Amino acid sequence: MAVGTHGESFMETDPPASHPARRGGRDAGGADAGGRDAGRDGGGGLDGLAHVANKIRDAVESVIEGKPSAVRLALTVLLAEGHLLIEDVPGVGKTMLAKALARSVDCSVRRVQFTPDLLPSDITGVSAYNQERREFEFKPGPVFANILVGDEINRASPKTQSALLECMEERQVTVDGTTYALEPPFMVISTQNPVEMEGTYPLPEAQRDRFTARISMGYPDPAAELEMLETHGETSPLDRLAPVAHASDVRDLIEVVRAQHVAPAVRQYAIDLVSATRRHPELRLGASPRATLHLVRAARAYAALDDRDYVVPDDIQDLAVPVLAHRLLPTAEAQVERRSPEQVVADLVKRLPVPSPGR
């Protein structure tokens, strides 16, 4: 990996004028006109982000045992203004992770259990006739929340799944010709069972492409499972979980993440990695331009969680598999040889040259 090799040198290229290092009269050392380290006073900037993010992470990890990487990725997607798809077999904590992240932030949260008979209007809302006023009025659906938890999304029909397409990409919902904006922050956290299990519909390519990242929980190790038996024995720790941040805090953190610096060489590296999936002989569908955008956005959040205000190639490499693999379709030959998209992306990360510092 390239942290020790690259690090600060990817800040050699001057950041844009909108970057924090170019605002507020800061000198080359990062101090403002009053000698104070801007954004490092614990109340804002990266220090503020680290403080709030650590509280959210600790709250979620008090419920989810032995899955720090999954918790960190979920938090990364939240700060990247993305959506998270959690896929694995039943009973490994998919819904628990989604609920824990939702409850750790004091904001509006709605949960939808996806079933074969669920209708699109059950998610977006419906216009109902008011007898007293003699007019139609809009009844908002559960999508009008800061965090929407969709449980077992692939048990619903493709028609119902498509109800989320507009809101996930454009942060708005259109019903009967009228468009309603969704209040930020807005995040969809969906769980799904493997498609080979009974009663599931595979997510369409357009639906998967709107999820920033996909993670698999996996089975816990014996120590974590023993701890789970102790902490979940009498009552669920989810019942004791109290919010540790507000929706306004998340909005502020998102603004910090947006200001993260991405050097031209790192941006080009992300493009090269995504472009390589479109030419790979083992893939019949490569990653979209939206995937490139999601990869860079997630890398900004990933870097911020490491207390860095710039992105390094390591961030792109660490996020390549969870951000890209679920968007790819392998060829029939690759499926016969049991070559998964995750393996293809991992191979590309190893083969592609890492950009040199200062490029």
Short mmCIF file of the C-alpha atoms (twelve columns), coordinates in Angstrom:
data_MODEL
# 
_entry.id   MODEL 
# 
loop_
_atom_site.group_PDB 
_atom_site.id 
_atom_site.type_symbol 
_atom_site.label_atom_id 
_atom_site.label_alt_id 
_atom_site.label_comp_id 
_atom_site.label_asym_id 
_atom_site.label_seq_id 
_atom_site.Cartn_x 
_atom_site.Cartn_y 
_atom_site.Cartn_z 
_atom_site.pdbx_PDB_model_num 
ATOM 1   C CA . MET A 1   0.000   0.000   0.000   1 
ATOM 2   C CA . ALA A 2   1.062   3.556   -0.584  1 
ATOM 3   C CA . VAL A 3   0.473   5.512   2.621   1 
ATOM 4   C CA . GLY A 4   4.064   5.569   3.737   1 
ATOM 5   C CA . THR A 5   5.281   6.258   0.215   1 
ATOM 6   C CA . HIS A 6   2.868   8.954   -0.832  1 
ATOM 7   C CA . GLY A 7   1.176   10.708  2.099   1 
ATOM 8   C CA . GLU A 8   1.693   14.482  2.212   1 
ATOM 9   C CA . SER A 9   3.315   14.634  -1.217  1 
ATOM 10  C CA . PHE A 10  -0.107  14.389  -2.826  1 
ATOM 11  C CA . MET A 11  -0.758  17.871  -1.421  1 
ATOM 12  C CA . GLU A 12  2.115   19.346  -3.428  1 
ATOM 13  C CA . THR A 13  -0.337  20.330  -6.144  1 
ATOM 14  C CA . ASP A 14  -2.027  23.563  -5.117  1 
ATOM 15  C CA . PRO A 15  -5.592  22.893  -3.957  1 
ATOM 16  C CA . PRO A 16  -8.463  24.844  -5.522  1 
ATOM 17  C CA . ALA A 17  -9.502  28.192  -4.095  1 
ATOM 18  C CA . SER A 18  -12.544 26.629  -2.463  1 
ATOM 19  C CA . HIS A 19  -10.393 24.238  -0.420  1 
ATOM 20  C CA . PRO A 20  -10.016 25.062  3.309   1 
ATOM 21  C CA . ALA A 21  -6.263  25.492  2.842   1 
ATOM 22  C CA . ARG A 22  -6.997  28.444  0.526   1 
ATOM 23  C CA . ARG A 23  -9.748  30.095  2.576   1 
ATOM 24  C CA . GLY A 24  -9.914  32.304  5.636   1 
ATOM 25  C CA . GLY A 25  -6.463  33.897  5.310   1 
ATOM 26  C CA . ARG A 26  -4.524  30.795  6.326   1 
ATOM 27  C CA . ASP A 27  -0.789  30.854  5.807   1 
ATOM 28  C CA . ALA A 28  1.343   28.031  4.425   1 
ATOM 29  C CA . GLY A 29  1.453   26.375  7.828   1 
ATOM 30  C CA . GLY A 30  -2.317  26.171  8.045   1 
ATOM 31  C CA . ALA A 31  -2.889  28.875  10.690  1 
ATOM 32  C CA . ASP A 32  -5.357  31.705  10.182  1 
ATOM 33  C CA . ALA A 33  -4.661  35.395  10.755  1 
ATOM 34  C CA . GLY A 34  -5.162  35.017  14.506  1 
ATOM 35  C CA . GLY A 35  -2.579  32.230  14.759  1 
ATOM 36  C CA . ARG A 36  -5.239  29.610  15.412  1 
ATOM 37  C CA . ASP A 37  -5.157  26.350  13.482  1 
ATOM 38  C CA . ALA A 38  -8.371  26.681  11.486  1 
ATOM 39  C CA . GLY A 39  -10.550 23.577  11.551  1 
ATOM 40  C CA . ARG A 40  -8.404  21.988  14.267  1 
ATOM 41  C CA . ASP A 41  -9.992  23.459  17.361  1 
ATOM 42  C CA . GLY A 42  -12.190 20.447  18.063  1 
ATOM 43  C CA . GLY A 43  -15.383 22.301  17.181  1 
ATOM 44  C CA . GLY A 44  -15.233 21.961  13.402  1 
ATOM 45  C CA . GLY A 45  -13.137 20.858  10.453  1 
ATOM 46  C CA . LEU A 46  -11.355 17.526  10.637  1 
ATOM 47  C CA . ASP A 47  -11.124 17.504  14.429  1 
ATOM 48  C CA . GLY A 48  -14.841 18.101  14.699  1 
ATOM 49  C CA . LEU A 49  -15.472 15.385  12.138  1 
ATOM 50  C CA . ALA A 50  -13.243 12.905  13.967  1 
ATOM 51  C CA . HIS A 51  -14.964 13.653  17.273  1 
ATOM 52  C CA . VAL A 52  -18.501 13.144  15.959  1 
ATOM 53  C CA . ALA A 53  -17.568 10.226  13.699  1 
ATOM 54  C CA . ASN A 54  -15.868 8.407   16.580  1 
ATOM 55  C CA . LYS A 55  -18.978 8.801   18.723  1 
ATOM 56  C CA . ILE A 56  -21.165 7.352   15.977  1 
ATOM 57  C CA . ARG A 57  -18.704 4.521   15.358  1 
ATOM 58  C CA . ASP A 58  -18.494 3.639   19.067  1 
ATOM 59  C CA . ALA A 59  -22.280 3.649   19.342  1 
ATOM 60  C CA . VAL A 60  -22.681 1.288   16.390  1 
ATOM 61  C CA . GLU A 61  -19.875 -0.998  17.587  1 
ATOM 62  C CA . SER A 62  -21.610 -1.307  20.952  1 
ATOM 63  C CA . VAL A 63  -24.294 -3.203  19.039  1 
ATOM 64  C CA . ILE A 64  -22.298 -4.879  16.247  1 
ATOM 65  C CA . GLU A 65  -19.547 -7.088  17.652  1 
ATOM 66  C CA . GLY A 66  -16.277 -7.715  15.815  1 
ATOM 67  C CA . LYS A 67  -17.049 -5.887  12.545  1 
ATOM 68  C CA . PRO A 68  -15.025 -2.643  12.673  1 
ATOM 69  C CA . SER A 69  -14.354 -2.565  8.921   1 
ATOM 70  C CA . ALA A 70  -18.061 -2.905  8.099   1 
ATOM 71  C CA . VAL A 71  -18.932 -0.146  10.574  1 
ATOM 72  C CA . ARG A 72  -16.264 2.148   9.139   1 
ATOM 73  C CA . LEU A 73  -17.457 1.585   5.587   1 
ATOM 74  C CA . ALA A 74  -21.048 2.320   6.591   1 
ATOM 75  C CA . LEU A 75  -19.906 5.575   8.173   1 
ATOM 76  C CA . THR A 76  -17.855 6.386   5.082   1 
ATOM 77  C CA . VAL A 77  -20.918 6.006   2.860   1 
ATOM 78  C CA . LEU A 78  -22.970 8.227   5.176   1 
ATOM 79  C CA . LEU A 79  -20.406 11.048  4.999   1 
ATOM 80  C CA . ALA A 80  -20.032 10.580  1.227   1 
ATOM 81  C CA . GLU A 81  -23.763 11.275  0.742   1 
ATOM 82  C CA . GLY A 82  -24.197 7.772   -0.610  1 
ATOM 83  C CA . HIS A 83  -26.320 4.696   -0.101  1 
ATOM 84  C CA . LEU A 84  -25.310 1.363   1.367   1 
ATOM 85  C CA . LEU A 85  -26.224 -2.169  0.302   1 
ATOM 86  C CA . ILE A 86  -25.587 -4.893  2.889   1 
ATOM 87  C CA . GLU A 87  -25.681 -8.392  1.429   1 
ATOM 88  C CA . ASP A 88  -25.248 -11.684 3.233   1 
ATOM 89  C CA . VAL A 89  -27.061 -14.748 4.489   1 
ATOM 90  C CA . PRO A 90  -29.830 -14.286 7.093   1 
ATOM 91  C CA . GLY A 91  -28.917 -13.882 10.736  1 
ATOM 92  C CA . VAL A 92  -25.472 -12.249 10.542  1 
ATOM 93  C CA . GLY A 93  -26.551 -8.742  11.600  1 
ATOM 94  C CA . LYS A 94  -27.391 -6.946  8.345   1 
ATOM 95  C CA . THR A 95  -30.513 -5.265  9.672   1 
ATOM 96  C CA . MET A 96  -28.887 -4.728  13.065  1 
ATOM 97  C CA . LEU A 97  -26.070 -2.712  11.462  1 
ATOM 98  C CA . ALA A 98  -28.549 -0.629  9.489   1 
ATOM 99  C CA . LYS A 99  -30.686 0.057   12.559  1 
ATOM 100 C CA . ALA A 100 -27.688 0.840   14.765  1 
ATOM 101 C CA . LEU A 101 -26.335 3.419   12.328  1 
ATOM 102 C CA . ALA A 102 -29.786 4.953   11.942  1 
ATOM 103 C CA . ARG A 103 -30.409 5.153   15.699  1 
ATOM 104 C CA . SER A 104 -27.016 6.662   16.459  1 
ATOM 105 C CA . VAL A 105 -28.029 9.853   14.639  1 
ATOM 106 C CA . ASP A 106 -30.922 11.952  15.951  1 
ATOM 107 C CA . CYS A 107 -32.841 12.296  12.699  1 
ATOM 108 C CA . SER A 108 -35.961 10.947  11.046  1 
ATOM 109 C CA . VAL A 109 -35.676 7.220   10.365  1 
ATOM 110 C CA . ARG A 110 -38.182 4.988   8.614   1 
ATOM 111 C CA . ARG A 111 -38.022 1.251   8.003   1 
ATOM 112 C CA . VAL A 112 -39.656 -0.659  5.162   1 
ATOM 113 C CA . GLN A 113 -39.933 -4.434  5.046   1 
ATOM 114 C CA . PHE A 114 -39.792 -5.323  1.357   1 
ATOM 115 C CA . THR A 115 -42.198 -8.118  0.417   1 
ATOM 116 C CA . PRO A 116 -43.531 -9.414  -2.925  1 
ATOM 117 C CA . ASP A 117 -46.858 -7.570  -2.472  1 
ATOM 118 C CA . LEU A 118 -45.279 -4.183  -1.653  1 
ATOM 119 C CA . LEU A 119 -46.324 -1.409  -4.072  1 
ATOM 120 C CA . PRO A 120 -44.258 1.590   -5.229  1 
ATOM 121 C CA . SER A 121 -46.773 3.943   -3.594  1 
ATOM 122 C CA . ASP A 122 -46.127 2.187   -0.267  1 
ATOM 123 C CA . ILE A 123 -42.641 3.726   -0.445  1 
ATOM 124 C CA . THR A 124 -43.065 7.086   -2.176  1 
ATOM 125 C CA . GLY A 125 -46.507 8.028   -0.918  1 
ATOM 126 C CA . VAL A 126 -49.858 8.545   -2.573  1 
ATOM 127 C CA . SER A 127 -52.318 11.302  -3.420  1 
ATOM 128 C CA . ALA A 128 -55.579 10.680  -1.546  1 
ATOM 129 C CA . TYR A 129 -58.896 12.467  -2.003  1 
ATOM 130 C CA . ASN A 130 -59.937 14.608  0.964   1 
ATOM 131 C CA . GLN A 131 -63.711 14.562  1.256   1 
ATOM 132 C CA . GLU A 132 -63.865 17.667  3.436   1 
ATOM 133 C CA . ARG A 133 -61.668 19.830  1.215   1 
ATOM 134 C CA . ARG A 134 -62.834 18.142  -1.967  1 
ATOM 135 C CA . GLU A 135 -59.319 17.942  -3.322  1 
ATOM 136 C CA . PHE A 136 -56.446 15.505  -3.527  1 
ATOM 137 C CA . GLU A 137 -53.706 15.810  -0.926  1 
ATOM 138 C CA . PHE A 138 -50.346 14.082  -0.829  1 
ATOM 139 C CA . LYS A 139 -49.666 11.531  1.899   1 
ATOM 140 C CA . PRO A 140 -45.849 11.175  2.148   1 
ATOM 141 C CA . GLY A 141 -44.419 7.668   2.222   1 
ATOM 142 C CA . PRO A 142 -41.543 6.368   4.342   1 
ATOM 143 C CA . VAL A 143 -38.993 7.627   1.809   1 
ATOM 144 C CA . PHE A 144 -39.479 11.096  3.319   1 
ATOM 145 C CA . ALA A 145 -36.930 10.518  6.059   1 
ATOM 146 C CA . ASN A 146 -33.248 11.244  6.611   1 
ATOM 147 C CA . ILE A 147 -32.403 7.542   6.764   1 
ATOM 148 C CA . LEU A 148 -34.514 4.903   5.049   1 
ATOM 149 C CA . VAL A 149 -33.845 1.326   6.114   1 
ATOM 150 C CA . GLY A 150 -35.009 -1.106  3.455   1 
ATOM 151 C CA . ASP A 151 -35.007 -4.639  4.818   1 
ATOM 152 C CA . GLU A 152 -34.571 -7.483  2.300   1 
ATOM 153 C CA . ILE A 153 -34.949 -5.183  -0.691  1 
ATOM 154 C CA . ASN A 154 -34.609 -7.999  -3.206  1 
ATOM 155 C CA . ARG A 155 -37.748 -9.748  -1.955  1 
ATOM 156 C CA . ALA A 156 -39.861 -7.058  -3.640  1 
ATOM 157 C CA . SER A 157 -40.637 -7.014  -7.342  1 
ATOM 158 C CA . PRO A 158 -38.462 -4.982  -9.744  1 
ATOM 159 C CA . LYS A 159 -41.367 -2.538  -10.169 1 
ATOM 160 C CA . THR A 160 -41.320 -1.741  -6.460  1 
ATOM 161 C CA . GLN A 161 -37.518 -1.626  -6.331  1 
ATOM 162 C CA . SER A 162 -37.589 1.006   -9.077  1 
ATOM 163 C CA . ALA A 163 -39.521 3.339   -6.776  1 
ATOM 164 C CA . LEU A 164 -36.182 4.146   -5.127  1 
ATOM 165 C CA . LEU A 165 -34.331 5.095   -8.325  1 
ATOM 166 C CA . GLU A 166 -35.267 8.769   -8.433  1 
ATOM 167 C CA . CYS A 167 -34.895 9.466   -4.724  1 
ATOM 168 C CA . MET A 168 -31.488 7.778   -4.480  1 
ATOM 169 C CA . GLU A 169 -29.978 9.710   -7.383  1 
ATOM 170 C CA . GLU A 170 -31.800 13.056  -7.384  1 
ATOM 171 C CA . ARG A 171 -32.909 13.334  -3.745  1 
ATOM 172 C CA . GLN A 172 -36.480 13.938  -4.831  1 
ATOM 173 C CA . VAL A 173 -39.746 12.076  -5.397  1 
ATOM 174 C CA . THR A 174 -42.264 12.672  -8.176  1 
ATOM 175 C CA . VAL A 175 -45.862 11.601  -7.562  1 
ATOM 176 C CA . ASP A 176 -48.731 12.444  -9.934  1 
ATOM 177 C CA . GLY A 177 -46.594 14.970  -11.774 1 
ATOM 178 C CA . THR A 178 -45.523 16.865  -8.642  1 
ATOM 179 C CA . THR A 179 -41.909 16.755  -7.434  1 
ATOM 180 C CA . TYR A 180 -41.104 16.800  -3.728  1 
ATOM 181 C CA . ALA A 181 -37.563 17.417  -2.459  1 
ATOM 182 C CA . LEU A 182 -36.053 15.187  0.218   1 
ATOM 183 C CA . GLU A 183 -34.442 16.840  3.204   1 
ATOM 184 C CA . PRO A 184 -30.675 16.287  3.595   1 
ATOM 185 C CA . PRO A 185 -29.000 14.238  4.804   1 
ATOM 186 C CA . PHE A 186 -30.705 11.408  2.941   1 
ATOM 187 C CA . MET A 187 -29.386 7.866   2.943   1 
ATOM 188 C CA . VAL A 188 -30.827 4.524   1.927   1 
ATOM 189 C CA . ILE A 189 -29.481 1.513   3.816   1 
ATOM 190 C CA . SER A 190 -30.763 -1.689  2.257   1 
ATOM 191 C CA . THR A 191 -30.188 -5.298  3.145   1 
ATOM 192 C CA . GLN A 192 -30.562 -8.201  0.767   1 
ATOM 193 C CA . ASN A 193 -30.212 -11.955 0.842   1 
ATOM 194 C CA . PRO A 194 -28.059 -13.761 -1.726  1 
ATOM 195 C CA . VAL A 195 -29.963 -14.129 -5.002  1 
ATOM 196 C CA . GLU A 196 -29.734 -17.916 -4.927  1 
ATOM 197 C CA . MET A 197 -32.000 -17.994 -1.858  1 
ATOM 198 C CA . GLU A 198 -35.737 -18.577 -2.254  1 
ATOM 199 C CA . GLY A 199 -38.135 -15.683 -2.754  1 
ATOM 200 C CA . THR A 200 -35.598 -13.159 -4.066  1 
ATOM 201 C CA . TYR A 201 -35.489 -11.011 -7.190  1 
ATOM 202 C CA . PRO A 202 -32.081 -9.878  -8.444  1 
ATOM 203 C CA . LEU A 203 -31.618 -6.114  -8.259  1 
ATOM 204 C CA . PRO A 204 -31.563 -4.485  -11.715 1 
ATOM 205 C CA . GLU A 205 -28.238 -3.039  -12.854 1 
ATOM 206 C CA . ALA A 206 -29.592 0.523   -12.575 1 
ATOM 207 C CA . GLN A 207 -30.606 -0.107  -8.972  1 
ATOM 208 C CA . ARG A 208 -27.234 -1.567  -7.953  1 
ATOM 209 C CA . ASP A 209 -25.416 1.305   -9.633  1 
ATOM 210 C CA . ARG A 210 -27.099 3.792   -7.318  1 
ATOM 211 C CA . PHE A 211 -25.668 2.161   -4.211  1 
ATOM 212 C CA . THR A 212 -22.310 3.704   -3.340  1 
ATOM 213 C CA . ALA A 213 -20.961 0.523   -1.761  1 
ATOM 214 C CA . ARG A 214 -21.887 -3.052  -0.967  1 
ATOM 215 C CA . ILE A 215 -20.587 -4.905  2.045   1 
ATOM 216 C CA . SER A 216 -20.945 -8.420  3.373   1 
ATOM 217 C CA . MET A 217 -21.111 -8.927  7.111   1 
ATOM 218 C CA . GLY A 218 -19.720 -12.454 7.240   1 
ATOM 219 C CA . TYR A 219 -19.846 -14.725 10.251  1 
ATOM 220 C CA . PRO A 220 -18.284 -13.373 13.474  1 
ATOM 221 C CA . ASP A 221 -15.182 -14.978 14.923  1 
ATOM 222 C CA . PRO A 222 -15.683 -17.140 18.037  1 
ATOM 223 C CA . ALA A 223 -14.592 -14.399 20.455  1 
ATOM 224 C CA . ALA A 224 -17.011 -11.864 18.964  1 
ATOM 225 C CA . GLU A 225 -19.811 -14.437 18.951  1 
ATOM 226 C CA . LEU A 226 -19.166 -15.211 22.625  1 
ATOM 227 C CA . GLU A 227 -19.295 -11.497 23.428  1 
ATOM 228 C CA . MET A 228 -22.542 -11.268 21.466  1 
ATOM 229 C CA . LEU A 229 -24.089 -14.001 23.610  1 
ATOM 230 C CA . GLU A 230 -23.220 -12.026 26.725  1 
ATOM 231 C CA . THR A 231 -24.351 -8.586  25.532  1 
ATOM 232 C CA . HIS A 232 -27.461 -9.790  23.683  1 
ATOM 233 C CA . GLY A 233 -28.432 -12.393 26.250  1 
ATOM 234 C CA . GLU A 234 -31.091 -10.557 28.256  1 
ATOM 235 C CA . THR A 235 -31.960 -7.504  26.136  1 
ATOM 236 C CA . SER A 236 -30.843 -6.175  22.803  1 
ATOM 237 C CA . PRO A 237 -28.204 -3.415  23.049  1 
ATOM 238 C CA . LEU A 238 -30.107 -1.710  20.236  1 
ATOM 239 C CA . ASP A 239 -32.840 -0.892  22.758  1 
ATOM 240 C CA . ARG A 240 -30.310 0.994   24.893  1 
ATOM 241 C CA . LEU A 241 -28.699 2.838   21.995  1 
ATOM 242 C CA . ALA A 242 -29.249 6.594   22.243  1 
ATOM 243 C CA . PRO A 243 -28.463 9.138   19.492  1 
ATOM 244 C CA . VAL A 244 -24.953 10.598  19.761  1 
ATOM 245 C CA . ALA A 245 -25.213 13.097  16.887  1 
ATOM 246 C CA . HIS A 246 -27.837 15.219  15.160  1 
ATOM 247 C CA . ALA A 247 -28.825 15.529  11.531  1 
ATOM 248 C CA . SER A 248 -27.272 19.020  11.530  1 
ATOM 249 C CA . ASP A 249 -23.967 17.483  12.686  1 
ATOM 250 C CA . VAL A 250 -24.024 15.079  9.746   1 
ATOM 251 C CA . ARG A 251 -24.728 17.953  7.340   1 
ATOM 252 C CA . ASP A 252 -21.721 19.827  8.739   1 
ATOM 253 C CA . LEU A 253 -19.504 16.751  8.396   1 
ATOM 254 C CA . ILE A 254 -20.609 16.297  4.797   1 
ATOM 255 C CA . GLU A 255 -19.471 19.854  4.052   1 
ATOM 256 C CA . VAL A 256 -16.048 19.043  5.527   1 
ATOM 257 C CA . VAL A 257 -15.805 15.913  3.373   1 
ATOM 258 C CA . ARG A 258 -16.731 17.846  0.231   1 
ATOM 259 C CA . ALA A 259 -13.710 20.092  0.799   1 
ATOM 260 C CA . GLN A 260 -11.219 17.210  0.871   1 
ATOM 261 C CA . HIS A 261 -8.461  17.713  -1.687  1 
ATOM 262 C CA . VAL A 262 -8.021  15.152  -4.469  1 
ATOM 263 C CA . ALA A 263 -4.844  15.638  -6.510  1 
ATOM 264 C CA . PRO A 264 -5.129  15.322  -10.320 1 
ATOM 265 C CA . ALA A 265 -2.967  12.189  -10.259 1 
ATOM 266 C CA . VAL A 266 -5.304  10.503  -7.769  1 
ATOM 267 C CA . ARG A 267 -8.360  11.470  -9.812  1 
ATOM 268 C CA . GLN A 268 -6.720  10.004  -12.906 1 
ATOM 269 C CA . TYR A 269 -5.904  6.838   -10.964 1 
ATOM 270 C CA . ALA A 270 -9.585  6.425   -10.087 1 
ATOM 271 C CA . ILE A 271 -10.545 6.911   -13.741 1 
ATOM 272 C CA . ASP A 272 -7.927  4.404   -14.898 1 
ATOM 273 C CA . LEU A 273 -9.196  1.809   -12.429 1 
ATOM 274 C CA . VAL A 274 -12.824 2.226   -13.453 1 
ATOM 275 C CA . SER A 275 -11.955 2.297   -17.166 1 
ATOM 276 C CA . ALA A 276 -10.038 -0.966  -16.798 1 
ATOM 277 C CA . THR A 277 -13.245 -2.729  -15.726 1 
ATOM 278 C CA . ARG A 278 -14.886 -1.745  -19.035 1 
ATOM 279 C CA . ARG A 279 -12.143 -3.449  -21.052 1 
ATOM 280 C CA . HIS A 280 -11.645 -6.525  -18.889 1 
ATOM 281 C CA . PRO A 281 -12.234 -9.795  -20.804 1 
ATOM 282 C CA . GLU A 282 -13.911 -11.428 -17.802 1 
ATOM 283 C CA . LEU A 283 -16.570 -8.713  -17.490 1 
ATOM 284 C CA . ARG A 284 -19.507 -8.143  -19.810 1 
ATOM 285 C CA . LEU A 285 -20.513 -4.958  -17.968 1 
ATOM 286 C CA . GLY A 286 -17.950 -2.580  -16.497 1 
ATOM 287 C CA . ALA A 287 -18.372 0.243   -14.007 1 
ATOM 288 C CA . SER A 288 -20.229 3.416   -14.988 1 
ATOM 289 C CA . PRO A 289 -19.091 7.058   -14.729 1 
ATOM 290 C CA . ARG A 290 -21.324 7.241   -11.666 1 
ATOM 291 C CA . ALA A 291 -19.093 4.586   -10.130 1 
ATOM 292 C CA . THR A 292 -16.064 6.849   -10.629 1 
ATOM 293 C CA . LEU A 293 -17.869 9.700   -8.914  1 
ATOM 294 C CA . HIS A 294 -18.922 7.482   -6.011  1 
ATOM 295 C CA . LEU A 295 -15.386 6.119   -5.664  1 
ATOM 296 C CA . VAL A 296 -13.859 9.584   -5.335  1 
ATOM 297 C CA . ARG A 297 -16.587 10.792  -2.985  1 
ATOM 298 C CA . ALA A 298 -16.113 7.769   -0.756  1 
ATOM 299 C CA . ALA A 299 -12.338 8.259   -0.838  1 
ATOM 300 C CA . ARG A 300 -12.805 11.817  0.448   1 
ATOM 301 C CA . ALA A 301 -14.829 10.541  3.408   1 
ATOM 302 C CA . TYR A 302 -12.397 7.681   3.982   1 
ATOM 303 C CA . ALA A 303 -9.481  10.120  4.135   1 
ATOM 304 C CA . ALA A 304 -11.356 12.422  6.512   1 
ATOM 305 C CA . LEU A 305 -11.974 9.529   8.902   1 
ATOM 306 C CA . ASP A 306 -8.183  9.060   8.912   1 
ATOM 307 C CA . ASP A 307 -7.803  12.735  9.901   1 
ATOM 308 C CA . ARG A 308 -6.388  13.721  6.494   1 
ATOM 309 C CA . ASP A 309 -7.622  16.607  4.353   1 
ATOM 310 C CA . TYR A 310 -6.362  14.996  1.146   1 
ATOM 311 C CA . VAL A 311 -6.871  11.665  -0.624  1 
ATOM 312 C CA . VAL A 312 -4.060  9.190   -1.344  1 
ATOM 313 C CA . PRO A 313 -4.072  6.185   -3.702  1 
ATOM 314 C CA . ASP A 314 -4.482  3.858   -0.712  1 
ATOM 315 C CA . ASP A 315 -7.973  5.270   -0.164  1 
ATOM 316 C CA . ILE A 316 -8.929  4.410   -3.739  1 
ATOM 317 C CA . GLN A 317 -7.442  0.919   -3.387  1 
ATOM 318 C CA . ASP A 318 -9.171  0.182   -0.071  1 
ATOM 319 C CA . LEU A 319 -12.559 1.201   -1.454  1 
ATOM 320 C CA . ALA A 320 -12.277 -0.277  -4.958  1 
ATOM 321 C CA . VAL A 321 -13.891 -3.636  -4.173  1 
ATOM 322 C CA . PRO A 322 -16.863 -2.448  -2.050  1 
ATOM 323 C CA . VAL A 323 -17.591 0.481   -4.389  1 
ATOM 324 C CA . LEU A 324 -17.098 -1.176  -7.783  1 
ATOM 325 C CA . ALA A 325 -17.675 -4.945  -7.538  1 
ATOM 326 C CA . HIS A 326 -21.472 -4.929  -7.132  1 
ATOM 327 C CA . ARG A 327 -21.865 -2.926  -10.360 1 
ATOM 328 C CA . LEU A 328 -19.998 -5.438  -12.531 1 
ATOM 329 C CA . LEU A 329 -21.378 -8.402  -14.460 1 
ATOM 330 C CA . PRO A 330 -19.018 -11.328 -15.172 1 
ATOM 331 C CA . THR A 331 -19.026 -13.210 -18.447 1 
ATOM 332 C CA . ALA A 332 -20.403 -16.736 -18.657 1 
ATOM 333 C CA . GLU A 333 -16.865 -18.089 -18.879 1 
ATOM 334 C CA . ALA A 334 -15.840 -16.238 -15.710 1 
ATOM 335 C CA . GLN A 335 -18.871 -17.635 -13.895 1 
ATOM 336 C CA . VAL A 336 -17.976 -21.161 -14.947 1 
ATOM 337 C CA . GLU A 337 -14.474 -20.613 -13.611 1 
ATOM 338 C CA . ARG A 338 -15.972 -19.125 -10.419 1 
ATOM 339 C CA . ARG A 339 -14.249 -15.804 -10.940 1 
ATOM 340 C CA . SER A 340 -16.172 -13.182 -8.977  1 
ATOM 341 C CA . PRO A 341 -16.203 -9.438  -9.721  1 
ATOM 342 C CA . GLU A 342 -14.498 -8.921  -6.367  1 
ATOM 343 C CA . GLN A 343 -11.536 -11.001 -7.536  1 
ATOM 344 C CA . VAL A 344 -11.374 -9.115  -10.832 1 
ATOM 345 C CA . VAL A 345 -11.284 -5.735  -9.084  1 
ATOM 346 C CA . ALA A 346 -8.667  -6.953  -6.605  1 
ATOM 347 C CA . ASP A 347 -6.492  -8.116  -9.510  1 
ATOM 348 C CA . LEU A 348 -6.849  -4.755  -11.249 1 
ATOM 349 C CA . VAL A 349 -5.793  -2.944  -8.077  1 
ATOM 350 C CA . LYS A 350 -2.637  -5.068  -7.961  1 
ATOM 351 C CA . ARG A 351 -1.808  -4.622  -11.657 1 
ATOM 352 C CA . LEU A 352 -2.485  -0.933  -12.276 1 
ATOM 353 C CA . PRO A 353 0.491   1.343   -11.576 1 
ATOM 354 C CA . VAL A 354 0.079   3.619   -8.577  1 
ATOM 355 C CA . PRO A 355 0.554   7.323   -9.406  1 
ATOM 356 C CA . SER A 356 3.831   8.858   -8.344  1 
ATOM 357 C CA . PRO A 357 3.804   11.688  -5.774  1 
ATOM 358 C CA . GLY A 358 3.682   15.134  -7.301  1 
ATOM 359 C CA . ARG A 359 2.522   13.858  -10.679 1 
# 
